[in-house]
Tab-separated table of N, CA and C in Angstrom:
chain	number	residue	atom	x	y	z
E	1	UNK	N	19.402	-37.585	-61.242
E	1	UNK	CA	19.400	-38.756	-61.533
E	1	UNK	C	17.668	-38.416	-61.817
E	2	UNK	N	17.123	-38.472	-63.209
E	2	UNK	CA	15.369	-38.598	-63.933
E	2	UNK	C	14.392	-39.741	-62.948
E	3	UNK	N	13.618	-39.079	-62.712
E	3	UNK	CA	12.103	-39.979	-62.336
E	3	UNK	C	11.522	-39.674	-63.132
E	4	UNK	N	11.343	-41.527	-62.923
E	4	UNK	CA	10.172	-41.819	-64.011
E	4	UNK	C	8.301	-41.235	-63.308
E	5	UNK	N	7.861	-40.999	-64.528
E	5	UNK	CA	6.616	-40.066	-64.422
E	5	UNK	C	4.862	-41.543	-63.920
E	6	UNK	N	4.386	-40.960	-63.197
E	6	UNK	CA	3.085	-41.883	-63.476
E	6	UNK	C	2.553	-42.254	-64.586
E	7	UNK	N	2.200	-43.682	-64.815
E	7	UNK	CA	1.646	-43.729	-66.526
E	7	UNK	C	2.609	-44.394	-66.887
E	8	UNK	N	3.737	-44.129	-66.734
E	8	UNK	CA	5.182	-44.356	-67.869
E	8	UNK	C	5.621	-45.892	-67.642
E	9	UNK	N	5.737	-46.619	-68.946
E	9	UNK	CA	6.164	-47.961	-68.716
E	9	UNK	C	8.040	-48.059	-68.288
E	10	UNK	N	7.933	-49.173	-67.559
E	10	UNK	CA	9.451	-49.260	-67.327
E	10	UNK	C	10.043	-50.760	-67.357
E	11	UNK	N	11.100	-50.871	-67.602
E	11	UNK	CA	11.608	-52.204	-67.303
E	11	UNK	C	12.897	-52.240	-65.943
E	12	UNK	N	12.644	-53.351	-65.367
E	12	UNK	CA	13.395	-53.624	-64.346
E	12	UNK	C	14.411	-54.912	-64.597
E	13	UNK	N	15.963	-53.859	-63.846
E	13	UNK	CA	16.683	-54.704	-64.445
E	13	UNK	C	17.397	-55.211	-63.063
E	14	UNK	N	17.726	-56.589	-62.731
E	14	UNK	CA	18.259	-56.928	-61.728
E	14	UNK	C	19.761	-57.045	-61.966
E	15	UNK	N	20.679	-57.291	-61.504
E	15	UNK	CA	22.389	-57.485	-62.024
E	15	UNK	C	22.585	-58.114	-60.716
E	16	UNK	N	23.742	-59.175	-60.945
E	16	UNK	CA	24.801	-59.555	-59.843
E	16	UNK	C	25.901	-58.256	-59.343
E	17	UNK	N	26.516	-58.886	-58.056
E	17	UNK	CA	27.386	-58.245	-57.663
E	17	UNK	C	28.704	-58.069	-58.454
E	18	UNK	N	28.710	-58.964	-59.386
E	18	UNK	CA	30.055	-59.375	-60.828
E	18	UNK	C	29.557	-57.767	-61.758
E	19	UNK	N	27.955	-57.468	-61.758
E	19	UNK	CA	27.657	-56.194	-62.487
E	19	UNK	C	27.195	-57.175	-63.707
E	20	UNK	N	27.424	-58.265	-63.805
E	20	UNK	CA	26.088	-59.345	-65.117
E	20	UNK	C	24.550	-59.197	-64.727
E	21	UNK	N	24.162	-59.262	-65.804
E	21	UNK	CA	22.065	-59.233	-65.603
E	21	UNK	C	22.010	-60.393	-64.989
E	22	UNK	N	21.180	-60.878	-63.802
E	22	UNK	CA	20.538	-61.402	-63.808
E	22	UNK	C	19.036	-61.644	-64.143
E	23	UNK	N	18.084	-60.921	-64.097
E	23	UNK	CA	17.095	-60.853	-64.960
E	23	UNK	C	16.376	-59.648	-65.262
E	24	UNK	N	15.445	-59.711	-66.433
E	24	UNK	CA	14.973	-58.389	-66.952
E	24	UNK	C	12.909	-58.597	-66.922
E	25	UNK	N	12.615	-57.798	-66.300
E	25	UNK	CA	11.028	-57.850	-66.524
E	25	UNK	C	10.938	-56.398	-67.432
E	26	UNK	N	10.139	-57.147	-68.580
E	26	UNK	CA	10.318	-55.614	-69.721
E	26	UNK	C	9.545	-55.077	-69.314
E	27	UNK	N	7.660	-54.777	-69.132
E	27	UNK	CA	7.202	-53.661	-68.972
E	27	UNK	C	6.572	-53.649	-67.641
E	28	UNK	N	6.512	-52.880	-66.529
E	28	UNK	CA	5.925	-52.146	-65.378
E	28	UNK	C	5.668	-50.638	-65.795
E	29	UNK	N	4.769	-50.590	-65.066
E	29	UNK	CA	3.593	-49.207	-65.100
E	29	UNK	C	4.198	-48.609	-63.623
E	30	UNK	N	4.022	-47.470	-63.916
E	30	UNK	CA	5.239	-46.117	-62.504
E	30	UNK	C	3.093	-46.058	-62.177
E	31	UNK	N	3.340	-46.273	-61.187
E	31	UNK	CA	2.469	-45.631	-60.379
E	31	UNK	C	2.694	-44.671	-59.417
E	32	UNK	N	4.006	-44.388	-58.498
E	32	UNK	CA	4.981	-43.719	-58.420
E	32	UNK	C	5.664	-43.411	-58.257
E	33	UNK	N	6.314	-42.285	-58.935
E	33	UNK	CA	8.138	-42.085	-58.943
E	33	UNK	C	8.511	-40.837	-58.198
E	34	UNK	N	9.332	-40.853	-57.184
E	34	UNK	CA	9.953	-40.115	-56.732
E	34	UNK	C	11.528	-39.913	-56.501
E	35	UNK	N	12.426	-39.338	-56.188
E	35	UNK	CA	13.675	-39.621	-56.048
E	35	UNK	C	14.289	-40.549	-55.211
E	36	UNK	N	13.376	-40.883	-54.207
E	36	UNK	CA	13.443	-42.033	-53.499
E	36	UNK	C	12.825	-43.560	-53.435
E	37	UNK	N	11.343	-42.977	-53.907
E	37	UNK	CA	10.431	-44.256	-54.419
E	37	UNK	C	10.020	-44.585	-55.639
E	38	UNK	N	9.849	-45.965	-56.322
E	38	UNK	CA	9.144	-46.069	-57.366
E	38	UNK	C	8.243	-47.115	-56.676
E	39	UNK	N	6.626	-46.879	-56.874
E	39	UNK	CA	6.151	-48.114	-56.671
E	39	UNK	C	5.269	-48.331	-58.058
E	40	UNK	N	5.347	-49.521	-58.476
E	40	UNK	CA	4.653	-49.606	-60.186
E	40	UNK	C	3.591	-51.130	-60.063
E	41	UNK	N	3.465	-51.482	-61.020
E	41	UNK	CA	2.663	-52.714	-61.008
E	41	UNK	C	2.803	-53.133	-62.697
E	42	UNK	N	3.070	-54.667	-62.716
E	42	UNK	CA	2.886	-55.553	-63.631
E	42	UNK	C	1.780	-56.284	-63.557
E	43	UNK	N	1.184	-57.321	-65.008
E	43	UNK	CA	0.918	-58.059	-64.716
E	43	UNK	C	1.067	-58.656	-65.766
E	44	UNK	N	1.264	-60.481	-66.024
E	44	UNK	CA	1.489	-61.219	-67.254
E	44	UNK	C	2.375	-60.479	-68.053
E	45	UNK	N	4.132	-60.221	-67.105
E	45	UNK	CA	4.617	-59.395	-67.869
E	45	UNK	C	6.355	-60.764	-68.240
E	46	UNK	N	6.581	-60.113	-69.562
E	46	UNK	CA	7.691	-60.935	-69.947
E	46	UNK	C	8.962	-60.969	-68.900
E	47	UNK	N	9.587	-61.830	-68.124
E	47	UNK	CA	10.827	-62.117	-67.578
E	47	UNK	C	11.799	-62.763	-68.515
E	48	UNK	N	13.110	-61.982	-68.498
E	48	UNK	CA	13.959	-62.901	-69.343
E	48	UNK	C	15.369	-63.016	-68.233
E	49	UNK	N	15.765	-64.455	-68.080
E	49	UNK	CA	16.381	-64.546	-67.305
E	49	UNK	C	17.833	-64.787	-67.925
E	50	UNK	N	18.995	-64.645	-67.105
E	50	UNK	CA	20.308	-64.395	-67.183
E	50	UNK	C	20.833	-65.450	-68.712
E	51	UNK	N	20.398	-66.590	-68.922
E	51	UNK	CA	20.753	-67.551	-69.691
E	51	UNK	C	20.064	-67.574	-70.846
E	52	UNK	N	18.733	-66.788	-70.953
E	52	UNK	CA	18.123	-66.154	-72.338
E	52	UNK	C	16.331	-66.846	-72.226
E	53	UNK	N	16.196	-67.973	-71.057
E	53	UNK	CA	14.749	-68.459	-70.712
E	53	UNK	C	14.061	-67.239	-70.558
E	54	UNK	N	12.323	-67.479	-70.843
E	54	UNK	CA	11.814	-66.654	-70.753
E	54	UNK	C	10.539	-67.025	-69.979
E	55	UNK	N	10.193	-66.649	-69.552
E	55	UNK	CA	8.170	-66.723	-68.350
E	55	UNK	C	7.357	-65.491	-68.259
E	56	UNK	N	6.196	-65.684	-68.048
E	56	UNK	CA	5.388	-64.761	-68.007
E	56	UNK	C	4.937	-64.903	-66.070
E	57	UNK	N	4.594	-63.566	-65.850
E	57	UNK	CA	4.821	-63.580	-64.051
E	57	UNK	C	2.906	-63.899	-64.186
E	58	UNK	N	2.495	-64.340	-63.151
E	58	UNK	CA	1.445	-65.416	-63.291
E	58	UNK	C	0.690	-64.486	-62.719
E	59	UNK	N	0.405	-63.408	-61.486
E	59	UNK	CA	-0.405	-62.809	-60.926
E	59	UNK	C	-0.185	-61.373	-61.234
E	60	UNK	N	-1.185	-60.476	-61.159
E	60	UNK	CA	-0.762	-59.179	-60.829
E	60	UNK	C	0.006	-58.381	-59.678
E	61	UNK	N	0.948	-57.813	-59.814
E	61	UNK	CA	1.914	-57.479	-58.996
E	61	UNK	C	2.225	-56.022	-58.096
E	62	UNK	N	2.519	-55.572	-57.618
E	62	UNK	CA	2.968	-54.085	-57.059
E	62	UNK	C	4.089	-53.991	-56.486
E	63	UNK	N	4.704	-53.620	-57.290
E	63	UNK	CA	6.775	-53.828	-57.025
E	63	UNK	C	7.098	-52.168	-55.781
E	64	UNK	N	7.926	-52.148	-55.306
E	64	UNK	CA	8.134	-51.517	-54.229
E	64	UNK	C	9.987	-51.265	-54.283
E	65	UNK	N	10.303	-49.685	-54.904
E	65	UNK	CA	11.610	-49.758	-54.783
E	65	UNK	C	12.102	-49.065	-53.983
E	66	UNK	N	12.694	-48.671	-52.814
E	66	UNK	CA	13.420	-47.154	-52.308
E	66	UNK	C	15.049	-46.708	-52.415
E	67	UNK	N	14.938	-45.554	-52.424
E	67	UNK	CA	16.645	-45.090	-53.353
E	67	UNK	C	17.771	-45.181	-51.682
E	68	UNK	N	17.097	-45.792	-50.511
E	68	UNK	CA	17.471	-45.645	-49.457
E	68	UNK	C	17.950	-47.017	-48.317
E	69	UNK	N	16.861	-48.338	-49.014
E	69	UNK	CA	16.823	-49.299	-48.553
E	69	UNK	C	17.669	-50.372	-49.153
E	70	UNK	N	18.249	-51.390	-48.367
E	70	UNK	CA	18.793	-52.425	-49.190
E	70	UNK	C	17.724	-53.329	-49.645
E	71	UNK	N	16.830	-53.434	-49.960
E	71	UNK	CA	15.828	-54.371	-50.425
E	71	UNK	C	14.530	-53.747	-51.273
E	72	UNK	N	13.836	-54.623	-52.038
E	72	UNK	CA	13.100	-54.242	-52.978
E	72	UNK	C	11.578	-54.907	-52.510
E	73	UNK	N	10.372	-54.942	-53.000
E	73	UNK	CA	9.424	-55.846	-52.541
E	73	UNK	C	8.199	-55.932	-53.654
E	74	UNK	N	8.400	-57.172	-54.009
E	74	UNK	CA	7.518	-57.734	-54.552
E	74	UNK	C	5.792	-58.058	-53.846
E	75	UNK	N	4.922	-57.330	-54.611
E	75	UNK	CA	3.936	-57.553	-53.544
E	75	UNK	C	2.948	-58.983	-54.572
E	76	UNK	N	2.790	-60.020	-54.860
E	76	UNK	CA	1.548	-60.692	-55.342
E	76	UNK	C	0.605	-60.756	-55.451
E	77	UNK	N	-0.482	-60.506	-56.332
E	77	UNK	CA	-2.056	-60.654	-55.687
E	77	UNK	C	-2.648	-61.895	-56.141
E	78	UNK	N	-2.637	-63.232	-55.187
E	78	UNK	CA	-3.167	-63.824	-55.682
E	78	UNK	C	-4.571	-64.187	-55.002
E	79	UNK	N	-5.200	-65.496	-55.239
E	79	UNK	CA	-6.430	-65.556	-54.854
E	79	UNK	C	-6.937	-65.597	-53.594
E	80	UNK	N	-5.704	-66.025	-52.822
E	80	UNK	CA	-5.566	-66.897	-51.356
E	80	UNK	C	-5.129	-65.377	-50.674
E	81	UNK	N	-4.668	-64.263	-51.228
E	81	UNK	CA	-4.281	-63.462	-50.621
E	81	UNK	C	-3.069	-62.860	-51.201
E	82	UNK	N	-2.230	-61.699	-50.029
E	82	UNK	CA	-1.164	-61.376	-51.029
E	82	UNK	C	0.324	-62.100	-50.264
E	83	UNK	N	1.142	-62.426	-51.300
E	83	UNK	CA	2.492	-62.995	-50.932
E	83	UNK	C	3.547	-61.988	-51.475
E	84	UNK	N	4.274	-61.779	-50.542
E	84	UNK	CA	5.425	-60.881	-50.606
E	84	UNK	C	6.868	-61.769	-51.319
E	85	UNK	N	7.482	-61.104	-52.144
E	85	UNK	CA	8.470	-61.749	-52.324
E	85	UNK	C	9.712	-60.680	-51.979
E	86	UNK	N	10.504	-60.725	-51.244
E	86	UNK	CA	11.319	-59.261	-51.153
E	86	UNK	C	12.972	-59.700	-51.252
E	87	UNK	N	13.391	-58.982	-52.495
E	87	UNK	CA	15.104	-59.129	-52.589
E	87	UNK	C	15.734	-58.367	-51.580
E	88	UNK	N	16.424	-58.998	-51.165
E	88	UNK	CA	18.176	-57.942	-50.290
E	88	UNK	C	18.452	-57.364	-51.730
E	89	UNK	N	18.790	-56.503	-51.922
E	89	UNK	CA	19.754	-56.008	-52.690
E	89	UNK	C	20.165	-54.429	-52.804
E	90	UNK	N	20.497	-54.014	-54.134
E	90	UNK	CA	20.931	-52.687	-53.624
E	90	UNK	C	19.917	-51.817	-53.897
E	91	UNK	N	19.972	-50.118	-53.123
E	91	UNK	CA	19.609	-49.587	-53.386
E	91	UNK	C	19.106	-49.308	-54.856
E	92	UNK	N	17.767	-48.806	-55.475
E	92	UNK	CA	17.296	-48.738	-57.167
E	92	UNK	C	18.246	-47.467	-57.645
E	93	UNK	N	18.645	-47.450	-58.387
E	93	UNK	CA	18.805	-46.376	-59.357
E	93	UNK	C	18.141	-46.261	-60.716
E	94	UNK	N	17.384	-45.428	-61.301
E	94	UNK	CA	16.885	-45.135	-62.310
E	94	UNK	C	17.341	-44.351	-63.387
E	95	UNK	N	17.579	-45.638	-64.619
E	95	UNK	CA	18.465	-44.613	-65.480
E	95	UNK	C	17.448	-45.053	-67.140
E	96	UNK	N	17.152	-44.396	-68.027
E	96	UNK	CA	16.767	-44.530	-69.044
E	96	UNK	C	15.431	-45.539	-69.513
E	97	UNK	N	14.875	-44.708	-68.383
E	97	UNK	CA	13.257	-46.085	-68.413
E	97	UNK	C	13.588	-47.125	-67.715
E	98	UNK	N	14.881	-47.502	-66.885
E	98	UNK	CA	14.895	-48.699	-66.556
E	98	UNK	C	15.213	-48.618	-64.905
E	99	UNK	N	14.942	-49.350	-64.017
E	99	UNK	CA	14.986	-49.077	-63.328
E	99	UNK	C	15.848	-50.602	-63.023
E	100	UNK	N	17.006	-50.285	-61.868
E	100	UNK	CA	18.003	-51.095	-61.874
E	100	UNK	C	18.848	-51.365	-60.429
E	101	UNK	N	19.135	-52.787	-60.134
E	101	UNK	CA	19.295	-53.168	-59.083
E	101	UNK	C	20.349	-54.103	-59.193
E	102	UNK	N	21.166	-54.247	-57.854
E	102	UNK	CA	21.917	-55.580	-57.977
E	102	UNK	C	21.577	-56.475	-56.269
E	103	UNK	N	21.630	-57.270	-57.098
E	103	UNK	CA	20.308	-58.494	-56.128
E	103	UNK	C	21.321	-59.033	-55.240
E	104	UNK	N	21.281	-59.711	-54.327
E	104	UNK	CA	22.102	-60.468	-53.308
E	104	UNK	C	21.516	-61.348	-52.747
E	105	UNK	N	21.038	-62.199	-53.305
E	105	UNK	CA	21.120	-63.684	-53.155
E	105	UNK	C	19.579	-63.849	-51.841
E	106	UNK	N	19.747	-63.036	-50.822
E	106	UNK	CA	19.182	-63.646	-49.673
E	106	UNK	C	18.076	-63.003	-50.267
E	107	UNK	N	16.259	-63.159	-49.691
E	107	UNK	CA	15.250	-63.233	-49.704
E	107	UNK	C	14.565	-63.345	-48.732
E	108	UNK	N	13.333	-63.175	-48.563
E	108	UNK	CA	12.576	-63.024	-47.477
E	108	UNK	C	11.122	-63.280	-48.324
E	109	UNK	N	10.013	-64.571	-48.222
E	109	UNK	CA	9.355	-64.732	-48.727
E	109	UNK	C	8.176	-64.521	-47.258
E	110	UNK	N	7.089	-63.428	-47.654
E	110	UNK	CA	6.191	-63.455	-46.444
E	110	UNK	C	4.699	-64.121	-46.888
E	111	UNK	N	4.238	-64.387	-46.194
E	111	UNK	CA	2.626	-64.915	-46.812
E	111	UNK	C	1.447	-64.172	-46.367
E	112	UNK	N	-0.080	-64.283	-46.829
E	112	UNK	CA	-1.126	-63.521	-46.559
E	112	UNK	C	-0.946	-63.188	-44.808
E	113	UNK	N	-0.863	-63.951	-43.822
E	113	UNK	CA	-0.673	-64.037	-42.161
E	113	UNK	C	0.447	-63.341	-41.806
E	114	UNK	N	1.503	-62.853	-42.671
E	114	UNK	CA	2.270	-61.971	-42.108
E	114	UNK	C	3.402	-62.811	-41.603
E	115	UNK	N	3.328	-64.476	-41.852
E	115	UNK	CA	4.398	-65.073	-41.302
E	115	UNK	C	5.725	-64.898	-42.568
E	116	UNK	N	6.624	-65.402	-42.226
E	116	UNK	CA	7.495	-65.291	-42.817
E	116	UNK	C	8.952	-66.057	-43.163
E	117	UNK	N	9.830	-66.325	-44.067
E	117	UNK	CA	11.054	-66.814	-44.115
E	117	UNK	C	11.761	-66.407	-44.792
E	118	UNK	N	12.832	-66.537	-44.203
E	118	UNK	CA	14.451	-66.313	-45.125
E	118	UNK	C	15.191	-66.896	-45.759
E	119	UNK	N	14.854	-66.738	-47.116
E	119	UNK	CA	15.261	-67.681	-48.057
E	119	UNK	C	17.112	-67.311	-48.567
E	120	UNK	N	17.558	-68.663	-48.992
E	120	UNK	CA	18.377	-69.066	-50.204
E	120	UNK	C	19.873	-68.593	-49.219
E	121	UNK	N	20.344	-68.040	-47.854
E	121	UNK	CA	21.613	-67.684	-47.522
E	121	UNK	C	22.667	-69.137	-47.653
E	122	UNK	N	22.333	-70.358	-48.425
E	122	UNK	CA	23.187	-70.805	-48.852
E	122	UNK	C	23.925	-70.264	-50.376
E	123	UNK	N	22.774	-69.995	-50.723
E	123	UNK	CA	23.497	-68.873	-52.193
E	123	UNK	C	23.791	-68.136	-51.795
E	124	UNK	N	23.658	-67.103	-50.971
E	124	UNK	CA	23.935	-66.017	-50.619
E	124	UNK	C	25.759	-66.133	-50.027
E	125	UNK	N	26.088	-67.373	-49.181
E	125	UNK	CA	27.432	-67.214	-48.826
E	125	UNK	C	28.348	-68.111	-49.767
E	126	UNK	N	27.532	-68.693	-51.131
E	126	UNK	CA	28.447	-69.199	-51.834
E	126	UNK	C	28.444	-67.831	-52.891
E	127	UNK	N	28.163	-67.354	-53.377
E	127	UNK	CA	28.305	-65.798	-54.268
E	127	UNK	C	28.883	-64.796	-52.862
E	128	UNK	N	29.255	-64.656	-52.113
E	128	UNK	CA	29.627	-63.976	-51.292
E	128	UNK	C	31.072	-64.022	-51.242
E	129	UNK	N	31.838	-65.404	-51.007
E	129	UNK	CA	33.413	-66.065	-51.620
E	129	UNK	C	33.137	-65.809	-53.238
E	130	UNK	N	32.410	-66.310	-54.215
E	130	UNK	CA	32.435	-66.253	-55.559
E	130	UNK	C	32.664	-64.856	-56.243
E	131	UNK	N	31.736	-63.805	-55.438
E	131	UNK	CA	31.890	-62.363	-56.287
E	131	UNK	C	33.019	-61.671	-55.285
E	132	UNK	N	33.376	-61.952	-53.907
E	132	UNK	CA	34.134	-61.667	-52.975
E	132	UNK	C	33.061	-59.756	-52.453
E	133	UNK	N	31.975	-60.347	-51.976
E	133	UNK	CA	31.381	-59.573	-51.641
E	133	UNK	C	32.070	-58.963	-50.216
E	134	UNK	N	32.083	-57.342	-50.181
E	134	UNK	CA	33.128	-56.615	-49.131
E	134	UNK	C	32.452	-56.862	-47.766
E	135	UNK	N	33.506	-56.902	-46.357
E	135	UNK	CA	32.708	-57.155	-45.125
E	135	UNK	C	31.169	-55.936	-45.081
E	136	UNK	N	31.384	-54.766	-45.509
E	136	UNK	CA	30.486	-54.010	-45.354
E	136	UNK	C	29.248	-54.377	-46.166
E	137	UNK	N	29.634	-54.765	-46.986
E	137	UNK	CA	28.336	-55.213	-47.877
E	137	UNK	C	27.686	-56.360	-46.977
E	138	UNK	N	27.889	-57.032	-46.724
E	138	UNK	CA	27.662	-58.080	-45.398
E	138	UNK	C	27.102	-57.556	-44.192
E	139	UNK	N	27.466	-56.469	-43.759
E	139	UNK	CA	26.941	-55.811	-42.697
E	139	UNK	C	25.591	-55.088	-43.080
E	140	UNK	N	25.732	-54.125	-44.543
E	140	UNK	CA	24.509	-53.716	-44.943
E	140	UNK	C	23.330	-54.725	-44.641
E	141	UNK	N	23.572	-55.488	-45.702
E	141	UNK	CA	22.296	-56.688	-45.872
E	141	UNK	C	22.400	-57.009	-44.518
E	142	UNK	N	22.871	-57.701	-43.841
E	142	UNK	CA	22.337	-58.323	-42.525
E	142	UNK	C	21.342	-57.131	-41.920
E	143	UNK	N	22.037	-55.748	-41.476
E	143	UNK	CA	21.529	-54.991	-40.727
E	143	UNK	C	20.007	-54.396	-41.608
E	144	UNK	N	19.778	-54.832	-42.944
E	144	UNK	CA	18.677	-54.576	-43.613
E	144	UNK	C	17.979	-55.470	-43.687
E	145	UNK	N	17.914	-57.023	-43.494
E	145	UNK	CA	17.635	-57.898	-43.240
E	145	UNK	C	16.150	-57.806	-41.973
E	146	UNK	N	17.272	-57.436	-41.002
E	146	UNK	CA	16.430	-56.531	-39.380
E	146	UNK	C	15.826	-55.601	-40.089
E	147	UNK	N	15.734	-54.974	-40.766
E	147	UNK	CA	14.684	-54.088	-40.945
E	147	UNK	C	13.504	-54.027	-41.750
E	148	UNK	N	13.860	-55.009	-42.544
E	148	UNK	CA	12.792	-55.501	-43.221
E	148	UNK	C	11.686	-56.372	-42.561
E	149	UNK	N	12.517	-57.308	-42.044
E	149	UNK	CA	11.547	-57.866	-40.559
E	149	UNK	C	10.766	-57.146	-39.829
E	150	UNK	N	11.438	-55.291	-39.768
E	150	UNK	CA	10.547	-54.978	-38.740
E	150	UNK	C	9.737	-54.434	-39.504
E	151	UNK	N	9.360	-53.988	-40.282
E	151	UNK	CA	8.607	-53.452	-41.067
E	151	UNK	C	7.208	-54.239	-41.128
E	152	UNK	N	7.947	-55.963	-41.571
E	152	UNK	CA	6.634	-56.823	-41.863
E	152	UNK	C	5.988	-56.887	-40.474
E	153	UNK	N	6.860	-57.098	-39.292
E	153	UNK	CA	5.996	-56.831	-37.864
E	153	UNK	C	5.074	-55.812	-37.835
E	154	UNK	N	5.608	-54.809	-38.121
E	154	UNK	CA	5.029	-53.474	-37.342
E	154	UNK	C	4.010	-53.420	-38.550
E	155	UNK	N	4.084	-54.236	-40.007
E	155	UNK	CA	2.884	-53.432	-41.275
E	155	UNK	C	2.882	-52.410	-41.648
E	156	UNK	N	4.526	-51.944	-42.077
E	156	UNK	CA	4.889	-50.375	-42.650
E	156	UNK	C	5.286	-50.671	-43.865
E	157	UNK	N	5.060	-49.991	-44.860
E	157	UNK	CA	5.431	-49.938	-45.878
E	157	UNK	C	4.484	-50.503	-46.684
E	158	UNK	N	4.946	-51.734	-47.672
E	158	UNK	CA	4.425	-52.641	-48.416
E	158	UNK	C	3.032	-53.529	-47.767
E	159	UNK	N	3.646	-53.815	-46.403
E	159	UNK	CA	2.970	-54.326	-45.420
E	159	UNK	C	1.933	-53.849	-44.782
E	160	UNK	N	1.804	-51.951	-44.867
E	160	UNK	CA	0.601	-51.861	-44.316
E	160	UNK	C	-0.571	-52.287	-44.923
E	161	UNK	N	-1.858	-52.132	-43.494
E	161	UNK	CA	-3.227	-52.727	-44.918
E	161	UNK	C	-3.742	-52.089	-45.746
E	162	UNK	N	-3.616	-50.959	-45.745
E	162	UNK	CA	-4.349	-50.249	-47.089
E	162	UNK	C	-2.906	-50.063	-47.966
E	163	UNK	N	-1.920	-50.551	-48.194
E	163	UNK	CA	-0.542	-49.944	-49.354
E	163	UNK	C	-1.767	-51.087	-50.071
E	164	UNK	N	-2.136	-52.006	-50.403
E	164	UNK	CA	-1.884	-52.903	-51.611
E	164	UNK	C	-3.612	-52.011	-51.982
E	165	UNK	N	-4.554	-52.148	-51.708
E	165	UNK	CA	-5.585	-51.185	-51.776
E	165	UNK	C	-5.500	-49.948	-52.696
E	166	UNK	N	-4.710	-49.371	-52.258
E	166	UNK	CA	-4.187	-48.252	-52.924
E	166	UNK	C	-4.081	-48.050	-54.122
E	167	UNK	N	-2.762	-48.726	-53.993
E	167	UNK	CA	-1.964	-48.732	-55.250
E	167	UNK	C	-2.690	-49.877	-56.503
E	168	UNK	N	-3.341	-51.235	-56.185
E	168	UNK	CA	-4.110	-51.977	-57.225
E	168	UNK	C	-5.303	-50.715	-57.769
E	169	UNK	N	-6.027	-49.837	-56.726
E	169	UNK	CA	-6.743	-49.193	-57.540
E	169	UNK	C	-6.099	-47.954	-58.498
E	170	UNK	N	-5.196	-47.588	-57.926
E	170	UNK	CA	-4.213	-46.515	-58.782
E	170	UNK	C	-3.554	-47.432	-60.369
E	171	UNK	N	-3.647	-48.619	-60.510
E	171	UNK	CA	-3.382	-49.658	-61.466
E	171	UNK	C	-4.280	-49.489	-61.726
E	172	UNK	N	-5.474	-50.152	-61.469
E	172	UNK	CA	-6.771	-50.441	-62.265
E	172	UNK	C	-7.323	-49.283	-62.672
E	173	UNK	N	-6.556	-47.805	-62.433
E	173	UNK	CA	-7.091	-46.646	-62.871
E	173	UNK	C	-5.997	-46.283	-64.563
E	174	UNK	N	-4.992	-46.811	-64.449
E	174	UNK	CA	-3.853	-46.566	-65.585
E	174	UNK	C	-4.422	-47.886	-66.720
E	175	UNK	N	-5.140	-48.421	-65.993
E	175	UNK	CA	-5.100	-49.868	-67.075
E	175	UNK	C	-6.530	-49.257	-67.952
E	176	UNK	N	-7.369	-48.685	-67.106
E	176	UNK	CA	-8.726	-48.286	-67.792
E	176	UNK	C	-8.067	-47.248	-69.034
E	177	UNK	N	-7.509	-45.932	-68.335
E	177	UNK	CA	-7.015	-45.566	-69.084
E	177	UNK	C	-6.148	-45.452	-70.430
E	178	UNK	N	-5.305	-46.639	-70.404
E	178	UNK	CA	-4.725	-47.354	-71.458
E	178	UNK	C	-5.704	-47.598	-72.679
E	179	UNK	N	-6.600	-48.694	-71.958
E	179	UNK	CA	-7.631	-49.162	-72.831
E	179	UNK	C	-8.197	-48.176	-73.680
E	180	UNK	N	-8.574	-46.781	-73.027
E	180	UNK	CA	-9.156	-45.541	-73.586
E	180	UNK	C	-9.050	-44.822	-74.840
E	181	UNK	N	-7.306	-45.222	-74.726
E	181	UNK	CA	-6.563	-44.310	-75.518
E	181	UNK	C	-5.507	-45.059	-76.648
């Protein structure tokens, strides 16, 4: 598998279990790329929904993808603190300047005080039947919800106190570098 280079612009493609495109983020700057982790950032990036609707993200975000965990994390930097939107998903693959994953409906929203809510359980159950999620996927996702909640409680990964400062500084460096070139 190819590895994205720091500073490279990539797209993020979210699919559903049936293989249909769900959502595309047009441009994200890679801040770290290894075979297991991609950390990126975007701000006011165009998002295209499966039905063709488009919108711009409202705030700067740091995105975290892991090749071994069944979730990805969007850290949204707002005036009143960092909000996290965690998608239960397949591990990512990187292909042709695109980060790709399957979205499995369940989401965890984390607030600046680290309280959290599990979202879209009804959508998950509906799609599980409709798209025939295998039992093994159901078990993996439930285990990974527990793992993600453990990360939140333990302040691991993107929830660690210094994660946002480190990666927003790196993003600012890349934005300044790009305006000079």
